[in-house]
Tab-separated table of C-alpha atoms in Angstrom:
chain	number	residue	atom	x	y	z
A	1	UNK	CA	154.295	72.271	105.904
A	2	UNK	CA	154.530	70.410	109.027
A	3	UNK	CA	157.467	69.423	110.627
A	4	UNK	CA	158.383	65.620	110.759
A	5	UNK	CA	159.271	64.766	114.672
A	6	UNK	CA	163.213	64.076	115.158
A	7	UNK	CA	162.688	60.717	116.613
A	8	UNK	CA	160.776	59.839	113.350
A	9	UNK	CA	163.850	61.025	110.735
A	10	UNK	CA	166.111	58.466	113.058
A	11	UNK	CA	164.309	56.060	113.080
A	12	UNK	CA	164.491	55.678	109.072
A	13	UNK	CA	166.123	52.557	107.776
A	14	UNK	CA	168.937	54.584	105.961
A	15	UNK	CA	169.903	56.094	109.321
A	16	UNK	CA	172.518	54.162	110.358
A	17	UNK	CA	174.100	53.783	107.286
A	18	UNK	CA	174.008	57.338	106.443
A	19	UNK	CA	175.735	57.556	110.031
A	20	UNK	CA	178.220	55.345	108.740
A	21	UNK	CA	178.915	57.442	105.894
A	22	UNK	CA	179.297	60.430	107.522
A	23	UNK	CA	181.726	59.062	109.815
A	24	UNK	CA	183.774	58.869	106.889
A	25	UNK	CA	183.230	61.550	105.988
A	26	UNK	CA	184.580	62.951	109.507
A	27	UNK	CA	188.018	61.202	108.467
A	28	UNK	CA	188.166	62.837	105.379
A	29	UNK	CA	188.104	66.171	106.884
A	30	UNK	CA	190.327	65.170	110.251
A	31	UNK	CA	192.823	63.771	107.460
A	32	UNK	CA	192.711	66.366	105.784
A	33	UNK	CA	193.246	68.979	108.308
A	34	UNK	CA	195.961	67.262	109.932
A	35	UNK	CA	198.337	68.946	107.797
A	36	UNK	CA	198.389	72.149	109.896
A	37	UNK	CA	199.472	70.136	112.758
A	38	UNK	CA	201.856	68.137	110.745
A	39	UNK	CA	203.532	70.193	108.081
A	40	UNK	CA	204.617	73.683	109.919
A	41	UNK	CA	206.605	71.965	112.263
A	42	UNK	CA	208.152	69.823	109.973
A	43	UNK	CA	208.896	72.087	107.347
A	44	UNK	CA	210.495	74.134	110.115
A	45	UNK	CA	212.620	70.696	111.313
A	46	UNK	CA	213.442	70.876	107.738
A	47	UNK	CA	214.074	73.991	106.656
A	48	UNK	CA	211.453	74.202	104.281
A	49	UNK	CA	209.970	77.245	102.481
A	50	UNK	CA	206.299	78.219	102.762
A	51	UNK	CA	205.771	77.727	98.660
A	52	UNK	CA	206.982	74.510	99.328
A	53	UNK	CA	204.619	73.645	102.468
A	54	UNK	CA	201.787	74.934	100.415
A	55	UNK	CA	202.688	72.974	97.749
A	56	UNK	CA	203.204	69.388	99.509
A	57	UNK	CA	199.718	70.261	101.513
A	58	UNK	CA	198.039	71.087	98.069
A	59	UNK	CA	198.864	67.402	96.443
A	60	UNK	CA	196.313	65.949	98.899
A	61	UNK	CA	193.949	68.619	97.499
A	62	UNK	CA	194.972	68.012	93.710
A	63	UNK	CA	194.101	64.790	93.733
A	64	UNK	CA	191.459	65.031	95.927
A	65	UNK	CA	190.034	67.313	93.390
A	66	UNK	CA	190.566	65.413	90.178
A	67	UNK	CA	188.977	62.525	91.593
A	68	UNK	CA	185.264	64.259	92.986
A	69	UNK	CA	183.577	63.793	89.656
A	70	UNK	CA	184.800	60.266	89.005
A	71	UNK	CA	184.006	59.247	92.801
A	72	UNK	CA	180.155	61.463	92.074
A	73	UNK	CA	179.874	59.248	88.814
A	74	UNK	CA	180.539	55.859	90.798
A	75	UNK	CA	178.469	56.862	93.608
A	76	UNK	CA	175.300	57.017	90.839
A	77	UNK	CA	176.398	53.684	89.159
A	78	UNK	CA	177.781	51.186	91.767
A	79	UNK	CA	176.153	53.016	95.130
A	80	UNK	CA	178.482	55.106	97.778
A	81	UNK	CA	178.707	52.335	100.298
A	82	UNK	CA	181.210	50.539	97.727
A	83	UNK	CA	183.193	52.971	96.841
A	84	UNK	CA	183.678	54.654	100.090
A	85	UNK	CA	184.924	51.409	101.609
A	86	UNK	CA	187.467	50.979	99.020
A	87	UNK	CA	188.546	54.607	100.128
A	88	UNK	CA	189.020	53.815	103.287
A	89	UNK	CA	190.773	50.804	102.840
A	90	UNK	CA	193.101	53.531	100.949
A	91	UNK	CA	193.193	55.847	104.039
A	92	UNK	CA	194.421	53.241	106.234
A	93	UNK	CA	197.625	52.777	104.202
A	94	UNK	CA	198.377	56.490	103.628
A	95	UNK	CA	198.809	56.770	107.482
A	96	UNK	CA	201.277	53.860	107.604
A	97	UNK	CA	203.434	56.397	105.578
A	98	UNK	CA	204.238	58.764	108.248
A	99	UNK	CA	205.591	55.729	110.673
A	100	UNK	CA	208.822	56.031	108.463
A	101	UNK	CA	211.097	58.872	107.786
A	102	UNK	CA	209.487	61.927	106.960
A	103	UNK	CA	211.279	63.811	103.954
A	104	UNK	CA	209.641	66.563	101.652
A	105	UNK	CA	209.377	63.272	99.471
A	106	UNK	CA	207.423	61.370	102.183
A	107	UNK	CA	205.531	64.087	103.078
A	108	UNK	CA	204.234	64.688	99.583
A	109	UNK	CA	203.277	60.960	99.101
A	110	UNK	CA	201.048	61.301	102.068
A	111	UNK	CA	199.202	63.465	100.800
A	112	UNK	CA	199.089	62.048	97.554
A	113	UNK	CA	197.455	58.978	98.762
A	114	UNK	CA	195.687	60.014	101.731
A	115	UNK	CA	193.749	62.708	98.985
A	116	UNK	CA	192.826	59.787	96.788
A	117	UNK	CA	191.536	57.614	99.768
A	118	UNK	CA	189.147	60.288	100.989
A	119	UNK	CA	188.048	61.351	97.755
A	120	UNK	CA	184.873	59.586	97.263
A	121	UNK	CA	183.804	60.551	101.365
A	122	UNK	CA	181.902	63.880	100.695
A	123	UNK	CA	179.899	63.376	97.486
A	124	UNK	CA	179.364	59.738	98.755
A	125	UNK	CA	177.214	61.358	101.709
A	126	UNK	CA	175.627	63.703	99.513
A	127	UNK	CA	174.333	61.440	97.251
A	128	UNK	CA	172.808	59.259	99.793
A	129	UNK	CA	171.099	61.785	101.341
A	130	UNK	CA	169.313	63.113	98.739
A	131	UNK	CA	168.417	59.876	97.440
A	132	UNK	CA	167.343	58.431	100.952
A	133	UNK	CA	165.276	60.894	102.414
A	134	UNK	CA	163.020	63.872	102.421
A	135	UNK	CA	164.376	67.214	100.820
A	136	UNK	CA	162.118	68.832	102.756
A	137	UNK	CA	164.309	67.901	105.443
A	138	UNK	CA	167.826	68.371	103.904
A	139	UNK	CA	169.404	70.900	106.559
A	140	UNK	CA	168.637	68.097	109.056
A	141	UNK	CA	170.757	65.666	107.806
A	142	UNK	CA	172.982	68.274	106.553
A	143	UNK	CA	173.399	69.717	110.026
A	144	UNK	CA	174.468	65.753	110.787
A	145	UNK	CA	176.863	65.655	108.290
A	146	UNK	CA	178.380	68.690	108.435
A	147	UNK	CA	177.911	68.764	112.173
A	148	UNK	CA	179.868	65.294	112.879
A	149	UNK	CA	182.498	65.920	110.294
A	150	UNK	CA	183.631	69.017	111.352
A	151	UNK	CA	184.296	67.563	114.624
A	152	UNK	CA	187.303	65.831	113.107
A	153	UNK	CA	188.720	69.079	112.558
A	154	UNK	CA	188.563	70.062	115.818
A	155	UNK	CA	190.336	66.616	116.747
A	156	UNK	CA	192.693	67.115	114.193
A	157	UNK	CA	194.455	70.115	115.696
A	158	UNK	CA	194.895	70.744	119.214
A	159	UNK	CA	194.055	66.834	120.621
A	160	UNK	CA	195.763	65.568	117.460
A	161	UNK	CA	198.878	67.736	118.336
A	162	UNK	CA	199.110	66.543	122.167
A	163	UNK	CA	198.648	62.947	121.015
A	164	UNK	CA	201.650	63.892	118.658
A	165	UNK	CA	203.560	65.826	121.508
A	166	UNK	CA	203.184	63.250	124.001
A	167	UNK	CA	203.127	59.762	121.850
A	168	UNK	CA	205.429	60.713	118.837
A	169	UNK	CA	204.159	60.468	114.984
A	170	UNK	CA	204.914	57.331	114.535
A	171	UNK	CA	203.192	55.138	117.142
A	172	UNK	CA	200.117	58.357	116.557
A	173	UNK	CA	199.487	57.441	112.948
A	174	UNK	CA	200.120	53.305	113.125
A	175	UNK	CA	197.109	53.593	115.873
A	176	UNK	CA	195.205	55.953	113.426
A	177	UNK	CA	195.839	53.446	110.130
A	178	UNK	CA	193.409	51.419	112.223
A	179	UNK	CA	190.589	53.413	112.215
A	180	UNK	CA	189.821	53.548	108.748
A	181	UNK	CA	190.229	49.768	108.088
A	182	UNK	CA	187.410	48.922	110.883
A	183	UNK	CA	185.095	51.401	109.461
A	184	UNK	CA	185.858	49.896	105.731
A	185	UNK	CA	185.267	46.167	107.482
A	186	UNK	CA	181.965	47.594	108.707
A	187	UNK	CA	180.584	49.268	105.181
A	188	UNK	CA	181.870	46.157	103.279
A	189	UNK	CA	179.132	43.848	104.985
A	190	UNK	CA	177.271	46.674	104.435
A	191	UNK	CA	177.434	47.141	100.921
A	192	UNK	CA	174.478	44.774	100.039
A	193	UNK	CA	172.149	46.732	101.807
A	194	UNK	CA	173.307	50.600	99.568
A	195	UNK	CA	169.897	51.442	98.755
A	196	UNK	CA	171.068	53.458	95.978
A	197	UNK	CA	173.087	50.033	94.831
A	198	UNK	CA	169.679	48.371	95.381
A	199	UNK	CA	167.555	50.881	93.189
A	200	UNK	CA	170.307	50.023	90.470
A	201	UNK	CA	169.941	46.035	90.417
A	202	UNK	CA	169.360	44.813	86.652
A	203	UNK	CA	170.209	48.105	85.030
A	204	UNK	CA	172.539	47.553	82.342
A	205	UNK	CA	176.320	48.557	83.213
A	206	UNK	CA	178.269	50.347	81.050
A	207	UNK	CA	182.102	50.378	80.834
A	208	UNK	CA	184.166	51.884	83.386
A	209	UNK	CA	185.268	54.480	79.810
A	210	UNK	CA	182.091	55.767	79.762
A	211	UNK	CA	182.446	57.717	83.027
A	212	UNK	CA	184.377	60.533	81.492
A	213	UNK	CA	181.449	61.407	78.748
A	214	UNK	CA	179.809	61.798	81.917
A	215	UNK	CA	181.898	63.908	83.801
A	216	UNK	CA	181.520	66.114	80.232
A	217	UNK	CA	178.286	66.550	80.338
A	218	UNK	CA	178.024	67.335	84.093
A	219	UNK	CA	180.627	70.194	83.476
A	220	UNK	CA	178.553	71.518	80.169
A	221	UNK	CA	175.155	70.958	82.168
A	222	UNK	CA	176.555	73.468	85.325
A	223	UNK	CA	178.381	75.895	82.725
A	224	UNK	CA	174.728	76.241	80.901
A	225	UNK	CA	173.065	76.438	83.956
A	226	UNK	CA	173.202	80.416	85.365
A	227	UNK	CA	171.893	79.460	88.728
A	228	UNK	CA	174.317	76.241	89.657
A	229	UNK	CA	177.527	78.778	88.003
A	230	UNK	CA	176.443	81.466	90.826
A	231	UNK	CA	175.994	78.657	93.583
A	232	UNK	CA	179.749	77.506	92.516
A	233	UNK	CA	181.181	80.530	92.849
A	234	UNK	CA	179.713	80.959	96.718
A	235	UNK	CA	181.201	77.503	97.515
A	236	UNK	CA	184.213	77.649	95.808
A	237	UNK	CA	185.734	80.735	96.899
A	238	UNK	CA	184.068	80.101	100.484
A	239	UNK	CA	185.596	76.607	101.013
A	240	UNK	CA	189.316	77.579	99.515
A	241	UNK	CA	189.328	80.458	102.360
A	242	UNK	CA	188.462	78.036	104.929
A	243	UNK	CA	190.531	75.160	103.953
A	244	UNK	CA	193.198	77.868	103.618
A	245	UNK	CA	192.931	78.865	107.260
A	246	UNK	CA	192.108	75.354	108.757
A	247	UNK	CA	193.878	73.027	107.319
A	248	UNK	CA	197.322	75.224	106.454
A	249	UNK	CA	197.863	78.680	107.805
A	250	UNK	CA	195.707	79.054	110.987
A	251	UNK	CA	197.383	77.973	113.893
A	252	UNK	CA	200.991	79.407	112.634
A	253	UNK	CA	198.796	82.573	112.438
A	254	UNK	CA	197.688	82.573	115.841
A	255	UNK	CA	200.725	81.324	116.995
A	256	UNK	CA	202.512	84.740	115.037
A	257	UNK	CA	199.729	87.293	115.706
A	258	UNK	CA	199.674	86.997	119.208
A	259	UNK	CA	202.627	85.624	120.371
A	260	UNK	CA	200.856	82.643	121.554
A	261	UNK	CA	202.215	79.101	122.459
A	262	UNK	CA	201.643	76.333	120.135
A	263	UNK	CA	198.961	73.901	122.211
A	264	UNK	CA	197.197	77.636	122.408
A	265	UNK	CA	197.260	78.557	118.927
A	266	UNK	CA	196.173	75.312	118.319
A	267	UNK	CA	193.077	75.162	120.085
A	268	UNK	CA	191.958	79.164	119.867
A	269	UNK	CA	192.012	78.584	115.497
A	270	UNK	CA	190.538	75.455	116.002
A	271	UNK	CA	187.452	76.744	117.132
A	272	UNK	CA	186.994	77.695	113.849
A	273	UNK	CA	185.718	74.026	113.637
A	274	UNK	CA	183.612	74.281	116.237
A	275	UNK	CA	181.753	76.914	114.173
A	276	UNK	CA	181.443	74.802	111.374
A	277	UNK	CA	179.085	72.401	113.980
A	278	UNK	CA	177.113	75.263	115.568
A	279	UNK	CA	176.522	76.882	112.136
A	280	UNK	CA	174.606	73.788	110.927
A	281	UNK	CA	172.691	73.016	113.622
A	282	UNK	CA	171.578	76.429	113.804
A	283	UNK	CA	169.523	75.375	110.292
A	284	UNK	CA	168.656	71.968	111.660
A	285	UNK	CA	165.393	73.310	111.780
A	286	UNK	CA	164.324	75.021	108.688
A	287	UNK	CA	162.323	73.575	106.038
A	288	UNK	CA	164.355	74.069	102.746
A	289	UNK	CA	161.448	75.235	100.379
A	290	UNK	CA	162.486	76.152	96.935
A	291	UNK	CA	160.921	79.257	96.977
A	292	UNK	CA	162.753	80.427	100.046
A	293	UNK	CA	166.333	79.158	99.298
A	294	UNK	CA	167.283	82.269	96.632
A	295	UNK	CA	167.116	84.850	100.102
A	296	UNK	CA	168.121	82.245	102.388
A	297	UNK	CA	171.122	82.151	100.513
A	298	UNK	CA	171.963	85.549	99.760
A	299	UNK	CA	171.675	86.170	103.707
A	300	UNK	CA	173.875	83.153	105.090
A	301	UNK	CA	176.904	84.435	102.115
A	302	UNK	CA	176.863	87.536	102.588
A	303	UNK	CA	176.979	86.921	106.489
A	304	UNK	CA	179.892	84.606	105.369
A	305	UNK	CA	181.823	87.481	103.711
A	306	UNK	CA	181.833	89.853	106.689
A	307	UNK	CA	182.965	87.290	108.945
A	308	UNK	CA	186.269	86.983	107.450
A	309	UNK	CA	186.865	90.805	107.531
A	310	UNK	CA	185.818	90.182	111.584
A	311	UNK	CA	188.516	87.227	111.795
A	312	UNK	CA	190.584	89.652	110.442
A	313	UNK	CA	190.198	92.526	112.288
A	314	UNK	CA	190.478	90.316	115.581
A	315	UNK	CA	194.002	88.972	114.143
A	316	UNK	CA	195.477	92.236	113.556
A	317	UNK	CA	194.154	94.150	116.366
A	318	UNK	CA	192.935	92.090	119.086
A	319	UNK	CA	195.120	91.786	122.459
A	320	UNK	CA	194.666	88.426	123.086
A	321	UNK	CA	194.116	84.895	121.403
A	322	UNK	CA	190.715	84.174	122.244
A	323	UNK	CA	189.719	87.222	120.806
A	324	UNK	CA	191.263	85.605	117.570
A	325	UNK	CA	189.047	82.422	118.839
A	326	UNK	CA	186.104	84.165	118.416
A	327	UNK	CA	186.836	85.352	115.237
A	328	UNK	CA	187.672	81.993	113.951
A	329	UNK	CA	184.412	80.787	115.590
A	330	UNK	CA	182.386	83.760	113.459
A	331	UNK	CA	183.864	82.534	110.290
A	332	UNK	CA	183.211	78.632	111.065
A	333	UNK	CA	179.402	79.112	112.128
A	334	UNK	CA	179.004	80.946	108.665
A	335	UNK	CA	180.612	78.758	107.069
A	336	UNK	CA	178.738	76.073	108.029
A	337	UNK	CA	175.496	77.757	107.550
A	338	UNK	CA	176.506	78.890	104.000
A	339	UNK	CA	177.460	75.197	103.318
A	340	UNK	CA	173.727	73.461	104.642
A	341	UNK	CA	172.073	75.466	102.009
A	342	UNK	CA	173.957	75.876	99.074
A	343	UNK	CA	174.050	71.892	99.061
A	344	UNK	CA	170.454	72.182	99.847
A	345	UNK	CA	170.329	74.547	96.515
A	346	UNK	CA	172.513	72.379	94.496
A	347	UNK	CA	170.200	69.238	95.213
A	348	UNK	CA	166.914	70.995	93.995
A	349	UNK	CA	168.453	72.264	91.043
A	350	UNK	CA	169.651	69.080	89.592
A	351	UNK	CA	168.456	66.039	88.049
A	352	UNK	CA	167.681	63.028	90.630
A	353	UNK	CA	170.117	60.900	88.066
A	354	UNK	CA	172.979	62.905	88.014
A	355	UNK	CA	173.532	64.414	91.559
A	356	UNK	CA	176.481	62.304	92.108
A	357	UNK	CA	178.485	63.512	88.963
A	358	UNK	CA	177.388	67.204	89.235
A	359	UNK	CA	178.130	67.427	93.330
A	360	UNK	CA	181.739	65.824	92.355
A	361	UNK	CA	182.445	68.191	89.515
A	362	UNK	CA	181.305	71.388	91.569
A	363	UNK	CA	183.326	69.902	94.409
A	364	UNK	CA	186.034	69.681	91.697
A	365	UNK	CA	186.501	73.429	91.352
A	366	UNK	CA	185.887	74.259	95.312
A	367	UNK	CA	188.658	72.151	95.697
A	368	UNK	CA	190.537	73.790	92.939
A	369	UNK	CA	190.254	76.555	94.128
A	370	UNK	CA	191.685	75.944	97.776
A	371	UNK	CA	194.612	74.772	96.303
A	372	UNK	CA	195.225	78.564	94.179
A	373	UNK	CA	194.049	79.752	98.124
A	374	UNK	CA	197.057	77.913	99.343
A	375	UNK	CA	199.719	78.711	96.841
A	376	UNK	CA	198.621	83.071	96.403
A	377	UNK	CA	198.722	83.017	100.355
A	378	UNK	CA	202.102	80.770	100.380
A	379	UNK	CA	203.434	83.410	98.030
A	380	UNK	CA	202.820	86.098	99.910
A	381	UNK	CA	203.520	84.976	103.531
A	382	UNK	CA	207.113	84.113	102.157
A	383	UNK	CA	207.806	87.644	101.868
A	384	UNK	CA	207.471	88.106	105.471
A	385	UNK	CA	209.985	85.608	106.376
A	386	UNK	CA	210.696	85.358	110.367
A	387	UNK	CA	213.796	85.663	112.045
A	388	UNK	CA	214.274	81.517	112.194
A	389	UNK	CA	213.891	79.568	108.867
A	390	UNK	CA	210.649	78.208	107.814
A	391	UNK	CA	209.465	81.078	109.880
A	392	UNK	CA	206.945	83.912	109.141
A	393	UNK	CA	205.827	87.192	110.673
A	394	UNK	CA	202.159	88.540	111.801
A	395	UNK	CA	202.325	91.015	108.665
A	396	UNK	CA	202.951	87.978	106.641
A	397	UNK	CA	199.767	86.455	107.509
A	398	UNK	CA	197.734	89.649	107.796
A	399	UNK	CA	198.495	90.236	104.275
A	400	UNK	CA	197.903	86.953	102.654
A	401	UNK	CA	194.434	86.723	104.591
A	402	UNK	CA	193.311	90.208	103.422
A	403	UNK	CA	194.056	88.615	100.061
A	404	UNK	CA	191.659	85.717	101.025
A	405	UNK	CA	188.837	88.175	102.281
A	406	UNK	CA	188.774	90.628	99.588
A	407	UNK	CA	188.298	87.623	97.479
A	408	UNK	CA	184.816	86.603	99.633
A	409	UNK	CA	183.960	89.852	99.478
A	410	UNK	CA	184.171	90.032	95.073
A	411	UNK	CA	182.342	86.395	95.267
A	412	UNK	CA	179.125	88.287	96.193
A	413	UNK	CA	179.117	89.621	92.578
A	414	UNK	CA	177.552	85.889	91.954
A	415	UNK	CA	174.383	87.224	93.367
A	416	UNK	CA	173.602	88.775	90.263
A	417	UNK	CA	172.964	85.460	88.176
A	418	UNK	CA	171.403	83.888	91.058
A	419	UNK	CA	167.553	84.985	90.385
A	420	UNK	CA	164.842	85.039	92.953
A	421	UNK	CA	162.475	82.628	91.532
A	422	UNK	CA	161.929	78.774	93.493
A	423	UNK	CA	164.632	76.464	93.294
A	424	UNK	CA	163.997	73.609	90.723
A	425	UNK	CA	165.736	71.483	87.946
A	426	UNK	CA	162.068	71.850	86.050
A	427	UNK	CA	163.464	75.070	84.983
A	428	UNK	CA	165.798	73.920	82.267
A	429	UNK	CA	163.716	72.131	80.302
């Protein structure tokens, strides 16, 4: 097939708004990484254990996970743009919390409500892609997506953690409440023009009760499916070790394994983030064809899985931080990679009418599952404690991340339900 010219998929009337989604979609993930800036040092201040910094990080992703296939269900019935800005609406008043005193009780309301604000962000942008444009040319949006938000993880750790150095947290996060309200004011005057919302008009709506028969039969519909149970397992296990890394452990890691400074740590793990824009982009190019998706796939996972045994082995034996970096960098550009086309996968397997409900209950688990990431490693980094409290050692880390890539290793067992044969939701009936 030819390729369609880049200055032709821009120029698409859904462009800019997907833009706008996806720059919400960038807060979600800068929000939700923030937490490794924010909670080590003040579970340190505080005395706190590492359960118990796992734990109060984990709310965010609790909630966050409970609410992906009710967000996927509105997304199909009212249209993304709608319930994205109500989100981030949301957003804005979970940062106001952090302008007051911060208390393990403070700190878990945070991310309590800043996980229920950003909920709807990811499957929102999902949903509007593949209803908006091409499939043929799904890693080129996806490469957007997951290009643009994954710069708000780099942001999130080593320039969020000057801005925090220099400015303090409370006049950081009353600046960054604003944020999320303009981009709400901007997809509210929006929200007339939600294709998706458009495609919708005169359909009869049922009651807001009926989205949990829904959410039922998305759950029975991926549990019958062999193919969409093997593509779960990839993500899930995949996304829970990154999250686990990025947005918790990683830059007290860093800061442990090589004895680095904090601003270094910082930016050397973040780069892990960096990877997760390079990785994308890297598939910007490639025409997703059903047929070539089932090797594709197997490739870009299994390249995922070594990567973390390379992170690892630069952790534990490398002399200096950047060699760590690069590490971190590996496992971010597979990462990313693995993530363009398992969506890509996800999107050709299911119905057009139910993408929304089915990307928010596989997001469910993946989600799930980063908070079980977060509590086994918690668990066993507290048996390394460090010589100050709310302090852990190298082996600590080592040990909890060999955990984490053992597991990415096991996930490649999914391969075996994953068949060879084209991509298509055809296949079911």
């Amino acid at each position: 097939p030819k390729k369609t010219p880049v200055r032709v998929l821009i120029a698409d009337k859904s462009f800019p708004l997907f833009l706008l989604l996806v720059s919400s979609f960038f807060l979600t993930i800068f929000f939700r990484i923030s937490a490794s800036v924010v909670l080590p040092p003040e579970g340190e201040r505080l005395g706190m254990s590492a359960a118990l910094i796992a734990f109060i990080s984990s709310i965010h992703f609790y909630i966050y996970a409970l609410l992906q296939p009710v967000s996927g269900i509105l997304h199909d019935r009212y249209g993304p743009v709608r319930v994205v800005t109500f989100g981030l609406f949301l957003t804005a008043a979970s940062c106001l919390l952090l302008t007051f005193v911060r208390t393990p009780l403070t700190l878990g309301a945070w991310r309590l409500i800043s996980g229920v604000g950003v909920a709807p962000m990811y499957s929102a942008v999902l949903v509007f892609q593949a209803f908006a444009f091409d499939p043929e040319r799904y890693s080129f949006y996806a490469a957007i997506n997951l290009g643009v938000s994954s710069l708000g993880a780099i942001v999130s750790v080593a320039p969020l953690g000057f801005v925090l150095d220099t400015f303090g947290m409370t006049a950081t996060f009353a600046i960054l409440s604003a944020i999320p309200l303009v981009l709400g004011g901007i997809l509210a005057k929006k929200a007339p023009h939600d294709p998706i919302r458009l495609s919708g008009a005169g359909k009869k709506q049922e009651s807001i009760m009926s989205i949990f028969p829904g959410i039922v039969r998305a759950v029975v519909y991926i549990l019958k499916n062999p193919r969409l149970r093997s593509i779960q397992t990839l993500w899930a296990v995949s996304s829970a070790s990154l999250v686990t890394f990025q947005a918790l452990w990683g830059v007290s890691w860093f800061a442990a394994a090589f004895d680095a400074s904090l601003p270094s740590a910082r930016f050397w793990s973040s780069l892990v983030s960096l990877g997760m824009m390079v990785g994308p982009i890297f598939t910007s190019g490639v025409l997703v064809l059903p047929e070539k998706l089932p090797r594709i796939i197997r490739i870009v996972c299994s390249f995922n899985a070594l990567s973390w045994f390379i992170l690892l082995a630069a952790a534990h034996w490398g002399m200096s931080v950047w060699v760590g970096g690069l590490g971190a960098l590996l496992v971010g550009v597979a990462s990313g990679m693995r993530g363009v086309f398992s969506l890509a996968a996800i999107t050709a397997v299911s119905p057009p009418d139910r993408r929304g409900v089915i990307f928010g209950a596989m997001n469910m688990t993946a989600v799930l599952s980063s908070v079980v990431f977060q509590w086994i490693t918690g668990i066993v980094i507290d048996f390394f404690p460090g010589e100050a409290p709310g302090t852990f050692t190298a082996h600590g880390y080592t040990a909890g991340f060999t955990v984490i890539s053992v597991c990415m290793a096991l996930s490649l067992l999914a391969f075996r339900s994953l068949g060879r044969e084209p991509f298509t939701h055809e296949e079911d009936r």
